[in-house]
């Protein structure tokens, strides 16, 4: 084996020795660059790109997942004080599926799998406690599957049975939820959670289910969500949110043209009245110039014509026994007429019925924060523009607040820098790959051009072969044995001598024959 390598090394040294220095430099530099390029590609390809498998893990979940990864011999890294686990990117989704099948991460929640390892001799009390513990865990997992909820925990107090109905107590439950950043839970979602828990626990009314978030906000009140009218008709909640969103978008479009994007924030709260109202009003007006409608009319007429009064008549007594005297005649007899007309007119009455559609604005509150040190005049101009845009009504109790304060964009800037650095790294990597390929092509082209020019400018008879057949013979020369190569060399020298000096060659051959 040593002789084999020595033979090829000697042949390589002979071929290498025939090359000039320029060719040697080109070959050495090209070899180094090619080796460096392939080495970089190999190292880059063998280095795994790690991505987060899970974040915000508890210590218990981290320990369980790490143990599982060690069993499967999967490389991993820990970051974020152990709350984040990083794994190779090409194994990310497969590992998530496998861990989910193993029930990880469970976030400290235990479901009905607790009965898979039940021990003999467990008391009735222990079985009851484990049942409600497992039921709470299963409900927690169900609630966590709701969009926008990252964590939940359900605690159940079982009902107390008694021989007396009056002393029996129903079950109660409390639900703790953690919302994803930027997510607000709607009242109907809270109502759904309450119904889900109440339907899963025996003797648990909806009114005994309390829902709280991790910020300490009570999301349910007396078994009803905060804003019970919204729950009874979820369309009202949707209408209010759509109105607030529309008003917010209009204000944002107006302020963007003045302050520029990203230089302000707008929040709008609208209190709408969804009660249906019907108002009936009656208006009475007097009759003018007897133009009204006659309701009733009464007419009385009295007349009298006569000359003497008739005999007096009276009740028997002193006055009636007084003798009568003859009255004197009168030429003109007395008479009179009397007419009395009473007319009643209908009173002018106007009846109006007003039906108010639900959704009337009761109050508007708008808050605008400006990312600059604005003076009072600028703030007042912005306030006037906002008030005009929302239809500000002081009597309605509308509020418009404008605040000028410098924004803290450090987090957004850090995220932008991280994205820029990642994009720059990817771009540099692309440039490196492209540069290596271009460099290899340039070196190969330069080498080919150099050899082509070298062969083209070589003088005749200098030993430079230009035909393809002769090049193949030179390549085949490297594969021959030393004896064959020596014989071939002698033949070539003789051929060269005969061509250059035929007479001298003839004398040399005659001298060889004489010697023999």
Short mmCIF file of C-alpha atoms in Angstrom, two decimals:
data_model
loop_
_atom_site.label_atom_id
_atom_site.label_comp_id
_atom_site.label_asym_id
_atom_site.label_seq_id
_atom_site.Cartn_x
_atom_site.Cartn_y
_atom_site.Cartn_z
CA UNK A 1 0.00 0.00 0.00
CA UNK A 2 2.90 2.35 0.82
CA UNK A 3 4.50 1.68 -2.58
CA UNK A 4 1.19 2.46 -4.26
CA UNK A 5 0.92 5.87 -2.60
CA UNK A 6 4.62 6.60 -3.14
CA UNK A 7 4.25 5.85 -6.84
CA UNK A 8 1.36 8.27 -7.27
CA UNK A 9 3.08 10.86 -5.12
CA UNK A 10 6.15 10.71 -7.35
CA UNK A 11 3.98 11.05 -10.44
CA UNK A 12 2.16 14.01 -8.90
CA UNK A 13 5.47 15.66 -8.04
CA UNK A 14 6.65 15.24 -11.63
CA UNK A 15 3.48 16.76 -13.06
CA UNK A 16 3.50 19.51 -10.43
CA UNK A 17 7.13 20.28 -11.21
CA UNK A 18 6.34 20.85 -14.87
CA UNK A 19 3.81 23.60 -14.03
CA UNK A 20 4.94 27.22 -13.84
CA UNK A 21 4.45 29.35 -10.72
CA UNK A 22 1.36 31.18 -11.98
CA UNK A 23 -0.53 27.96 -12.54
CA UNK A 24 0.55 26.68 -9.14
CA UNK A 25 -0.70 29.85 -7.41
CA UNK A 26 -4.06 29.67 -9.18
CA UNK A 27 -4.53 26.02 -8.25
CA UNK A 28 -3.56 26.59 -4.60
CA UNK A 29 -5.82 29.61 -4.17
CA UNK A 30 -8.73 27.88 -5.89
CA UNK A 31 -8.34 24.81 -3.69
CA UNK A 32 -8.27 26.89 -0.52
CA UNK A 33 -11.35 28.89 -1.51
CA UNK A 34 -13.27 25.78 -2.52
CA UNK A 35 -12.37 24.05 0.74
CA UNK A 36 -13.38 27.11 2.77
CA UNK A 37 -16.68 27.46 0.91
CA UNK A 38 -17.64 23.83 1.27
CA UNK A 39 -16.54 23.87 4.90
CA UNK A 40 -18.76 26.86 5.63
CA UNK A 41 -21.71 25.24 3.91
CA UNK A 42 -21.20 22.02 5.83
CA UNK A 43 -20.89 23.79 9.19
CA UNK A 44 -23.87 26.02 8.45
CA UNK A 45 -25.99 23.08 7.44
CA UNK A 46 -25.01 21.01 10.47
CA UNK A 47 -25.85 23.85 12.92
CA UNK A 48 -29.50 23.53 13.95
CA UNK A 49 -31.72 26.60 14.04
CA UNK A 50 -33.56 26.59 17.36
CA UNK A 51 -37.13 27.81 17.75
CA UNK A 52 -39.32 28.13 20.89
CA UNK A 53 -41.23 24.95 21.61
CA UNK A 54 -43.22 26.48 24.51
CA UNK A 55 -43.00 29.77 26.38
CA UNK A 56 -44.18 31.00 29.79
CA UNK A 57 -43.97 27.51 31.25
CA UNK A 58 -44.25 26.71 34.92
CA UNK A 59 -41.35 24.98 36.65
CA UNK A 60 -43.33 21.77 36.81
CA UNK A 61 -44.13 21.80 33.09
CA UNK A 62 -40.53 22.62 32.18
CA UNK A 63 -39.23 19.68 34.22
CA UNK A 64 -41.76 17.28 32.68
CA UNK A 65 -41.04 18.39 29.10
CA UNK A 66 -37.26 18.29 29.58
CA UNK A 67 -37.52 14.77 30.96
CA UNK A 68 -39.55 13.72 27.92
CA UNK A 69 -37.03 15.31 25.52
CA UNK A 70 -34.17 13.50 27.25
CA UNK A 71 -35.98 10.20 26.88
CA UNK A 72 -36.42 10.84 23.15
CA UNK A 73 -32.79 12.07 22.85
CA UNK A 74 -33.81 15.44 21.44
CA UNK A 75 -31.48 18.43 21.66
CA UNK A 76 -32.94 21.41 23.49
CA UNK A 77 -32.00 24.73 25.06
CA UNK A 78 -33.50 26.66 27.96
CA UNK A 79 -34.01 30.41 28.05
CA UNK A 80 -36.07 32.97 29.91
CA UNK A 81 -35.05 31.61 33.34
CA UNK A 82 -36.29 28.18 32.38
CA UNK A 83 -39.72 29.29 31.19
CA UNK A 84 -38.91 28.81 27.48
CA UNK A 85 -37.71 25.64 25.78
CA UNK A 86 -35.95 25.84 22.39
CA UNK A 87 -35.69 22.88 20.01
CA UNK A 88 -34.38 22.43 16.44
CA UNK A 89 -36.71 24.04 13.95
CA UNK A 90 -37.08 20.92 11.80
CA UNK A 91 -38.45 18.98 14.81
CA UNK A 92 -40.68 21.72 16.24
CA UNK A 93 -44.14 20.65 15.05
CA UNK A 94 -43.48 16.93 15.42
CA UNK A 95 -42.44 17.45 19.04
CA UNK A 96 -45.54 19.53 19.77
CA UNK A 97 -47.75 16.74 18.47
CA UNK A 98 -45.92 14.10 20.50
CA UNK A 99 -45.99 16.19 23.68
CA UNK A 100 -49.67 16.96 23.22
CA UNK A 101 -50.32 13.23 22.96
CA UNK A 102 -48.47 12.79 26.24
CA UNK A 103 -50.59 15.50 27.89
CA UNK A 104 -47.81 18.08 28.09
CA UNK A 105 -47.74 20.82 29.08
CA UNK A 106 -50.56 20.35 31.58
CA UNK A 107 -49.96 23.67 33.43
CA UNK A 108 -50.44 21.88 36.71
CA UNK A 109 -53.89 20.66 35.66
CA UNK A 110 -54.86 17.06 36.38
CA UNK A 111 -57.81 15.49 34.59
CA UNK A 112 -59.50 12.13 34.80
CA UNK A 113 -56.14 10.44 34.21
CA UNK A 114 -55.76 10.68 37.97
CA UNK A 115 -57.87 7.52 38.20
CA UNK A 116 -55.47 5.60 35.94
CA UNK A 117 -53.26 4.95 38.95
CA UNK A 118 -55.90 4.60 41.65
CA UNK A 119 -54.73 2.66 44.66
CA UNK A 120 -56.54 -0.06 46.52
CA UNK A 121 -58.04 1.03 49.80
CA UNK A 122 -58.89 4.60 48.76
CA UNK A 123 -61.60 6.05 50.97
CA UNK A 124 -64.88 7.46 49.72
CA UNK A 125 -63.80 10.96 50.72
CA UNK A 126 -60.56 10.69 48.75
CA UNK A 127 -62.42 9.42 45.67
CA UNK A 128 -64.84 12.33 45.92
CA UNK A 129 -62.03 14.87 46.24
CA UNK A 130 -60.18 13.35 43.29
CA UNK A 131 -63.36 13.36 41.20
CA UNK A 132 -63.98 17.08 41.64
CA UNK A 133 -60.28 17.76 41.18
CA UNK A 134 -60.29 15.85 37.88
CA UNK A 135 -63.55 17.49 36.80
CA UNK A 136 -62.06 20.93 37.44
CA UNK A 137 -58.99 19.98 35.41
CA UNK A 138 -61.05 18.80 32.45
CA UNK A 139 -63.12 22.00 32.55
CA UNK A 140 -59.91 24.06 32.67
CA UNK A 141 -58.64 22.34 29.55
CA UNK A 142 -61.94 22.96 27.79
CA UNK A 143 -61.92 26.65 28.70
CA UNK A 144 -58.29 27.01 27.56
CA UNK A 145 -59.33 25.86 24.10
CA UNK A 146 -61.46 29.02 23.72
CA UNK A 147 -59.82 31.62 21.50
CA UNK A 148 -58.07 34.37 23.46
CA UNK A 149 -57.73 32.43 26.74
CA UNK A 150 -54.20 31.23 27.47
CA UNK A 151 -54.76 29.78 30.94
CA UNK A 152 -57.70 28.80 33.13
CA UNK A 153 -58.28 27.13 36.44
CA UNK A 154 -61.60 25.87 37.80
CA UNK A 155 -62.24 25.19 41.48
CA UNK A 156 -65.43 23.42 42.49
CA UNK A 157 -67.07 23.20 45.90
CA UNK A 158 -69.37 20.15 45.89
CA UNK A 159 -72.95 20.41 47.15
CA UNK A 160 -73.70 19.56 50.76
CA UNK A 161 -76.34 16.88 51.18
CA UNK A 162 -78.65 16.92 54.20
CA UNK A 163 -81.66 15.04 55.52
CA UNK A 164 -83.50 18.35 55.59
CA UNK A 165 -84.16 20.12 52.33
CA UNK A 166 -83.86 23.54 53.95
CA UNK A 167 -80.30 22.77 55.05
CA UNK A 168 -79.06 21.54 51.66
CA UNK A 169 -76.54 23.77 49.89
CA UNK A 170 -75.92 23.85 46.17
CA UNK A 171 -72.49 23.56 44.60
CA UNK A 172 -70.38 26.61 43.77
CA UNK A 173 -67.53 27.15 41.33
CA UNK A 174 -64.94 29.80 40.56
CA UNK A 175 -63.15 30.21 37.24
CA UNK A 176 -59.82 32.04 36.87
CA UNK A 177 -58.79 32.91 33.31
CA UNK A 178 -55.71 34.57 31.82
CA UNK A 179 -56.26 36.42 28.56
CA UNK A 180 -53.81 36.73 25.71
CA UNK A 181 -52.23 40.17 25.23
CA UNK A 182 -54.59 42.60 23.52
CA UNK A 183 -57.64 40.34 23.90
CA UNK A 184 -60.83 41.43 25.69
CA UNK A 185 -63.33 38.78 26.66
CA UNK A 186 -66.89 39.53 25.60
CA UNK A 187 -69.91 39.09 27.91
CA UNK A 188 -71.27 36.27 25.78
CA UNK A 189 -68.00 34.34 26.20
CA UNK A 190 -68.28 34.77 29.97
CA UNK A 191 -71.85 33.51 29.81
CA UNK A 192 -70.68 30.52 27.77
CA UNK A 193 -68.07 29.68 30.41
CA UNK A 194 -70.68 29.90 33.15
CA UNK A 195 -73.06 27.61 31.27
CA UNK A 196 -70.26 25.16 30.50
CA UNK A 197 -69.27 24.84 34.15
CA UNK A 198 -72.84 24.78 35.47
CA UNK A 199 -73.85 22.06 33.02
CA UNK A 200 -70.91 19.85 34.03
CA UNK A 201 -71.36 19.94 37.81
CA UNK A 202 -74.30 18.44 39.65
CA UNK A 203 -76.58 20.89 41.51
CA UNK A 204 -74.65 23.93 40.29
CA UNK A 205 -76.81 26.87 39.18
CA UNK A 206 -75.39 29.44 36.81
CA UNK A 207 -75.76 32.12 39.47
CA UNK A 208 -73.16 30.30 41.60
CA UNK A 209 -70.40 30.39 38.95
CA UNK A 210 -67.96 33.28 39.36
CA UNK A 211 -65.56 34.25 36.57
CA UNK A 212 -62.46 36.35 37.33
CA UNK A 213 -59.38 37.23 35.26
CA UNK A 214 -55.78 37.28 36.45
CA UNK A 215 -55.89 41.07 36.81
CA UNK A 216 -58.54 40.76 39.51
CA UNK A 217 -61.43 41.96 37.36
CA UNK A 218 -64.80 40.42 38.16
CA UNK A 219 -66.32 39.37 34.85
CA UNK A 220 -69.60 38.02 36.25
CA UNK A 221 -72.05 39.61 38.69
CA UNK A 222 -74.68 37.51 40.52
CA UNK A 223 -74.53 34.80 37.93
CA UNK A 224 -74.87 37.25 35.05
CA UNK A 225 -72.12 38.82 33.09
CA UNK A 226 -71.19 42.41 33.62
CA UNK A 227 -73.78 44.05 31.37
CA UNK A 228 -76.65 41.59 31.54
CA UNK A 229 -78.64 43.38 28.83
CA UNK A 230 -75.86 42.49 26.42
CA UNK A 231 -76.14 38.83 27.36
CA UNK A 232 -79.92 38.81 26.89
CA UNK A 233 -79.37 40.29 23.44
CA UNK A 234 -75.77 39.90 22.22
CA UNK A 235 -76.64 42.03 19.19
CA UNK A 236 -76.66 45.09 21.46
CA UNK A 237 -73.06 44.45 22.48
CA UNK A 238 -72.06 43.96 18.86
CA UNK A 239 -73.82 47.17 17.82
CA UNK A 240 -72.08 49.17 20.54
CA UNK A 241 -68.64 47.80 19.70
CA UNK A 242 -69.17 48.40 15.99
CA UNK A 243 -70.24 51.97 16.69
CA UNK A 244 -67.17 52.58 18.86
CA UNK A 245 -64.92 51.03 16.22
CA UNK A 246 -66.42 53.13 13.44
CA UNK A 247 -66.05 56.32 15.45
CA UNK A 248 -62.48 55.40 16.40
CA UNK A 249 -61.52 54.73 12.77
CA UNK A 250 -62.95 58.08 11.69
CA UNK A 251 -60.97 59.92 14.36
CA UNK A 252 -57.80 57.98 13.52
CA UNK A 253 -58.15 58.84 9.82
CA UNK A 254 -58.54 62.52 10.69
CA UNK A 255 -55.63 62.64 13.15
CA UNK A 256 -53.30 60.67 10.88
CA UNK A 257 -53.35 63.47 8.30
CA UNK A 258 -52.35 65.99 10.96
CA UNK A 259 -50.08 64.12 13.39
CA UNK A 260 -48.86 61.29 11.19
CA UNK A 261 -49.21 57.54 11.75
CA UNK A 262 -47.97 56.18 15.06
CA UNK A 263 -47.97 59.58 16.77
CA UNK A 264 -51.28 59.20 18.60
CA UNK A 265 -53.66 56.73 20.19
CA UNK A 266 -57.46 56.98 20.30
CA UNK A 267 -59.91 55.27 22.63
CA UNK A 268 -63.68 55.68 22.33
CA UNK A 269 -66.40 54.60 24.75
CA UNK A 270 -70.05 55.00 23.81
CA UNK A 271 -72.95 54.46 26.20
CA UNK A 272 -76.00 53.54 24.17
CA UNK A 273 -79.57 53.16 25.35
CA UNK A 274 -81.14 50.03 23.89
CA UNK A 275 -84.50 50.46 25.67
CA UNK A 276 -87.48 50.79 23.36
CA UNK A 277 -89.53 53.90 24.21
CA UNK A 278 -92.89 55.20 22.98
CA UNK A 279 -94.05 58.69 24.00
CA UNK A 280 -97.60 59.97 23.38
CA UNK A 281 -98.35 63.70 23.72
CA UNK A 282 -101.67 65.63 23.50
CA UNK A 283 -101.85 69.35 22.72
CA UNK A 284 -105.05 71.41 23.29
CA UNK A 285 -105.68 74.82 21.68
CA UNK A 286 -108.69 77.22 22.04
CA UNK A 287 -111.24 77.91 19.28
CA UNK A 288 -110.66 81.16 17.44
CA UNK A 289 -113.51 83.18 15.79
CA UNK A 290 -116.08 80.42 15.98
CA UNK A 291 -114.13 78.29 13.50
CA UNK A 292 -114.32 75.21 15.61
CA UNK A 293 -116.57 72.22 15.28
CA UNK A 294 -119.93 72.62 17.13
CA UNK A 295 -120.24 69.99 19.80
CA UNK A 296 -123.69 71.03 21.20
CA UNK A 297 -126.07 74.02 20.95
CA UNK A 298 -129.00 75.11 23.24
CA UNK A 299 -131.53 77.86 22.32
CA UNK A 300 -134.13 79.38 24.77
CA UNK A 301 -136.79 81.96 23.55
CA UNK A 302 -139.30 83.81 25.87
CA UNK A 303 -142.05 86.37 24.81
CA UNK A 304 -145.05 88.16 26.59
CA UNK A 305 -147.95 90.39 25.38
CA UNK A 306 -150.89 91.79 27.67
CA UNK A 307 -152.82 94.90 29.14
CA UNK A 308 -154.21 94.02 32.61
CA UNK A 309 -153.19 91.67 35.10
CA UNK A 310 -155.59 88.95 35.96
CA UNK A 311 -157.43 88.70 39.26
CA UNK A 312 -155.23 88.23 42.14
CA UNK A 313 -155.31 84.89 43.64
CA UNK A 314 -153.68 83.83 46.75
CA UNK A 315 -153.84 81.74 49.76
CA UNK A 316 -156.79 82.40 51.96
CA UNK A 317 -155.85 84.58 54.81
CA UNK A 318 -155.43 88.16 55.82
CA UNK A 319 -153.94 89.29 52.54
CA UNK A 320 -156.47 87.47 50.48
CA UNK A 321 -159.39 89.10 52.28
CA UNK A 322 -158.26 92.59 51.32
CA UNK A 323 -160.77 94.01 48.84
CA UNK A 324 -159.74 94.55 45.25
CA UNK A 325 -159.89 97.99 43.57
CA UNK A 326 -160.58 98.70 39.92
CA UNK A 327 -157.42 99.47 37.97
CA UNK A 328 -157.28 102.28 35.47
CA UNK A 329 -157.20 101.39 31.76
CA UNK A 330 -154.05 101.95 29.78
CA UNK A 331 -153.85 102.62 26.12
CA UNK A 332 -150.55 100.78 25.60
CA UNK A 333 -150.41 97.13 26.67
CA UNK A 334 -147.03 95.79 28.03
CA UNK A 335 -144.91 93.04 26.16
CA UNK A 336 -141.32 91.62 25.93
CA UNK A 337 -139.21 88.94 24.14
CA UNK A 338 -136.09 87.08 25.34
CA UNK A 339 -133.78 84.64 23.40
CA UNK A 340 -130.77 82.77 24.89
CA UNK A 341 -128.47 80.59 22.67
CA UNK A 342 -125.67 78.45 24.20
CA UNK A 343 -123.16 76.85 21.73
CA UNK A 344 -120.41 74.40 22.81
CA UNK A 345 -117.44 73.86 20.43
CA UNK A 346 -115.00 70.90 20.31
CA UNK A 347 -111.58 71.74 21.77
CA UNK A 348 -108.69 71.63 19.25
CA UNK A 349 -106.68 68.51 20.28
CA UNK A 350 -103.36 67.34 18.74
CA UNK A 351 -102.05 63.84 19.57
CA UNK A 352 -98.42 62.89 18.72
CA UNK A 353 -96.81 59.47 19.21
CA UNK A 354 -92.99 59.24 19.21
CA UNK A 355 -91.36 55.80 18.97
CA UNK A 356 -87.63 55.96 19.80
CA UNK A 357 -85.53 53.25 18.18
CA UNK A 358 -83.03 51.48 20.50
CA UNK A 359 -79.41 52.56 20.29
CA UNK A 360 -79.74 56.20 21.24
CA UNK A 361 -76.46 57.77 22.35
CA UNK A 362 -76.52 58.62 26.04
CA UNK A 363 -72.87 59.57 26.47
CA UNK A 364 -69.60 59.66 24.52
CA UNK A 365 -66.12 59.55 26.03
CA UNK A 366 -63.06 60.05 23.83
CA UNK A 367 -59.43 59.99 24.93
CA UNK A 368 -56.59 61.02 22.61
CA UNK A 369 -52.88 60.77 23.50
CA UNK A 370 -50.44 62.70 21.32
CA UNK A 371 -46.79 61.69 20.99
CA UNK A 372 -45.28 65.16 21.25
CA UNK A 373 -44.79 68.10 23.57
CA UNK A 374 -47.76 70.13 22.35
CA UNK A 375 -48.68 73.53 23.70
CA UNK A 376 -52.11 74.49 24.99
CA UNK A 377 -53.12 76.08 21.71
CA UNK A 378 -52.38 72.90 19.74
CA UNK A 379 -54.19 70.75 22.29
CA UNK A 380 -57.21 73.04 22.13
CA UNK A 381 -57.25 72.83 18.34
CA UNK A 382 -57.17 69.03 18.48
CA UNK A 383 -59.93 69.04 21.11
CA UNK A 384 -62.15 71.26 18.97
CA UNK A 385 -61.61 69.03 15.94
CA UNK A 386 -62.43 65.88 17.91
CA UNK A 387 -65.54 67.45 19.44
CA UNK A 388 -66.80 68.48 16.03
CA UNK A 389 -66.13 65.02 14.61
CA UNK A 390 -68.08 63.13 17.30
CA UNK A 391 -70.97 65.60 17.60
CA UNK A 392 -70.04 66.72 21.09
CA UNK A 393 -73.01 67.51 23.37
CA UNK A 394 -72.26 69.10 26.73
CA UNK A 395 -75.79 68.53 28.05
CA UNK A 396 -75.44 64.85 27.28
CA UNK A 397 -72.33 64.66 29.45
CA UNK A 398 -69.83 63.94 26.66
CA UNK A 399 -66.14 63.95 27.62
CA UNK A 400 -63.15 64.66 25.34
CA UNK A 401 -59.68 64.40 26.86
CA UNK A 402 -56.49 65.33 24.95
CA UNK A 403 -53.11 64.46 26.51
CA UNK A 404 -49.68 65.31 25.08
CA UNK A 405 -46.99 62.91 26.30
CA UNK A 406 -43.88 61.32 24.84
CA UNK A 407 -44.50 57.66 23.93
CA UNK A 408 -42.24 54.86 25.15
CA UNK A 409 -41.40 53.00 21.94
CA UNK A 410 -38.46 51.05 23.36
CA UNK A 411 -40.21 47.69 23.08
CA UNK A 412 -41.37 48.32 19.53
CA UNK A 413 -37.94 49.62 18.56
CA UNK A 414 -36.26 46.56 20.09
CA UNK A 415 -38.60 44.28 18.17
CA UNK A 416 -37.96 46.22 14.97
CA UNK A 417 -34.20 46.03 15.52
CA UNK A 418 -34.44 42.29 16.14
CA UNK A 419 -36.40 41.82 12.93
CA UNK A 420 -33.95 44.02 11.03
CA UNK A 421 -30.99 42.06 12.43
CA UNK A 422 -32.61 38.78 11.46
CA UNK A 423 -33.33 40.04 7.96
CA UNK A 424 -29.78 41.40 7.66
CA UNK A 425 -28.33 38.05 8.78
CA UNK A 426 -30.43 36.19 6.22
CA UNK A 427 -29.40 38.69 3.55
CA UNK A 428 -25.72 38.34 4.48
CA UNK A 429 -26.03 34.58 4.27
CA UNK A 430 -27.54 34.89 0.81
CA UNK A 431 -24.74 37.23 -0.25
CA UNK A 432 -22.11 34.81 1.08
CA UNK A 433 -23.59 31.89 -0.85
CA UNK A 434 -23.87 33.98 -4.00
CA UNK A 435 -20.34 35.34 -3.53
CA UNK A 436 -18.85 31.87 -3.13
CA UNK A 437 -20.57 30.62 -6.24
CA UNK A 438 -19.52 33.67 -8.25
CA UNK A 439 -15.94 33.42 -6.96
CA UNK A 440 -15.70 29.77 -7.92
CA UNK A 441 -17.07 30.50 -11.37
CA UNK A 442 -14.67 33.43 -11.85
CA UNK A 443 -11.65 31.37 -10.79
CA UNK A 444 -12.66 28.50 -13.03
CA UNK A 445 -13.20 30.86 -15.96
CA UNK A 446 -9.87 32.61 -15.34
CA UNK A 447 -8.06 29.29 -15.19
CA UNK A 448 -9.64 28.10 -18.42
CA UNK A 449 -8.84 31.38 -20.20
CA UNK A 450 -5.25 31.33 -18.94
CA UNK A 451 -4.64 27.76 -20.11
CA UNK A 452 -6.28 28.51 -23.44
CA UNK A 453 -4.04 31.53 -24.03
CA UNK A 454 -0.99 29.60 -22.87
CA UNK A 455 -1.61 26.87 -25.38
CA UNK A 456 -2.41 29.35 -28.14
CA UNK A 457 0.82 31.39 -27.72
CA UNK A 458 3.20 28.42 -27.22
CA UNK A 459 5.88 28.03 -30.06
CA UNK A 460 5.88 25.02 -32.33
CA UNK A 461 7.97 22.11 -31.12
CA UNK A 462 8.08 23.39 -27.55
CA UNK A 463 6.39 20.30 -26.31
CA UNK A 464 3.01 21.96 -25.74
CA UNK A 465 0.32 19.68 -27.16
CA UNK A 466 -2.77 21.23 -28.58
CA UNK A 467 -4.66 18.24 -29.89
CA UNK A 468 -7.21 16.38 -27.84
CA UNK A 469 -5.57 13.06 -28.63
CA UNK A 470 -2.21 14.20 -27.24
CA UNK A 471 -3.87 15.52 -24.06
CA UNK A 472 -5.52 12.15 -23.56
CA UNK A 473 -2.12 10.49 -24.06
CA UNK A 474 -0.61 12.71 -21.34
CA UNK A 475 -3.42 11.79 -18.95
CA UNK A 476 -2.88 8.12 -19.82
CA UNK A 477 0.83 8.59 -19.10
CA UNK A 478 0.11 9.03 -15.42
CA UNK A 479 -1.48 5.57 -15.30
CA UNK A 480 1.53 3.70 -16.87
CA UNK A 481 4.30 1.91 -14.99
CA UNK A 482 7.77 3.54 -14.59
CA UNK A 483 9.34 1.11 -17.12
CA UNK A 484 6.73 1.96 -19.74
CA UNK A 485 7.15 5.65 -19.09
CA UNK A 486 10.96 5.39 -19.38
CA UNK A 487 10.68 3.50 -22.66
CA UNK A 488 8.21 6.06 -23.98
CA UNK A 489 10.57 8.86 -22.99
CA UNK A 490 13.50 7.26 -24.83
CA UNK A 491 11.41 6.83 -27.96
CA UNK A 492 10.38 10.47 -27.87
CA UNK A 493 14.00 11.62 -27.46
CA UNK A 494 15.09 9.52 -30.40
CA UNK A 495 12.25 10.86 -32.49
CA UNK A 496 13.18 14.41 -31.57
CA UNK A 497 16.85 13.76 -32.38
CA UNK A 498 16.01 12.27 -35.78
CA UNK A 499 13.79 15.20 -36.66
CA UNK A 500 16.24 17.85 -35.56
CA UNK A 501 19.55 16.24 -36.75
CA UNK A 502 19.08 13.35 -39.18
CA UNK A 503 22.81 13.00 -39.96
CA UNK A 504 23.80 12.95 -36.33
CA UNK A 505 21.13 10.38 -35.64
CA UNK A 506 22.42 8.17 -38.46
CA UNK A 507 25.99 8.36 -37.09
CA UNK A 508 24.75 7.48 -33.62
CA UNK A 509 22.85 4.44 -34.90
CA UNK A 510 25.92 3.25 -36.89
CA UNK A 511 28.11 3.58 -33.82
CA UNK A 512 25.62 1.47 -31.81
CA UNK A 513 25.68 -1.20 -34.51
CA UNK A 514 29.53 -1.24 -34.59
CA UNK A 515 29.62 -1.62 -30.81
CA UNK A 516 27.29 -4.60 -30.96
#
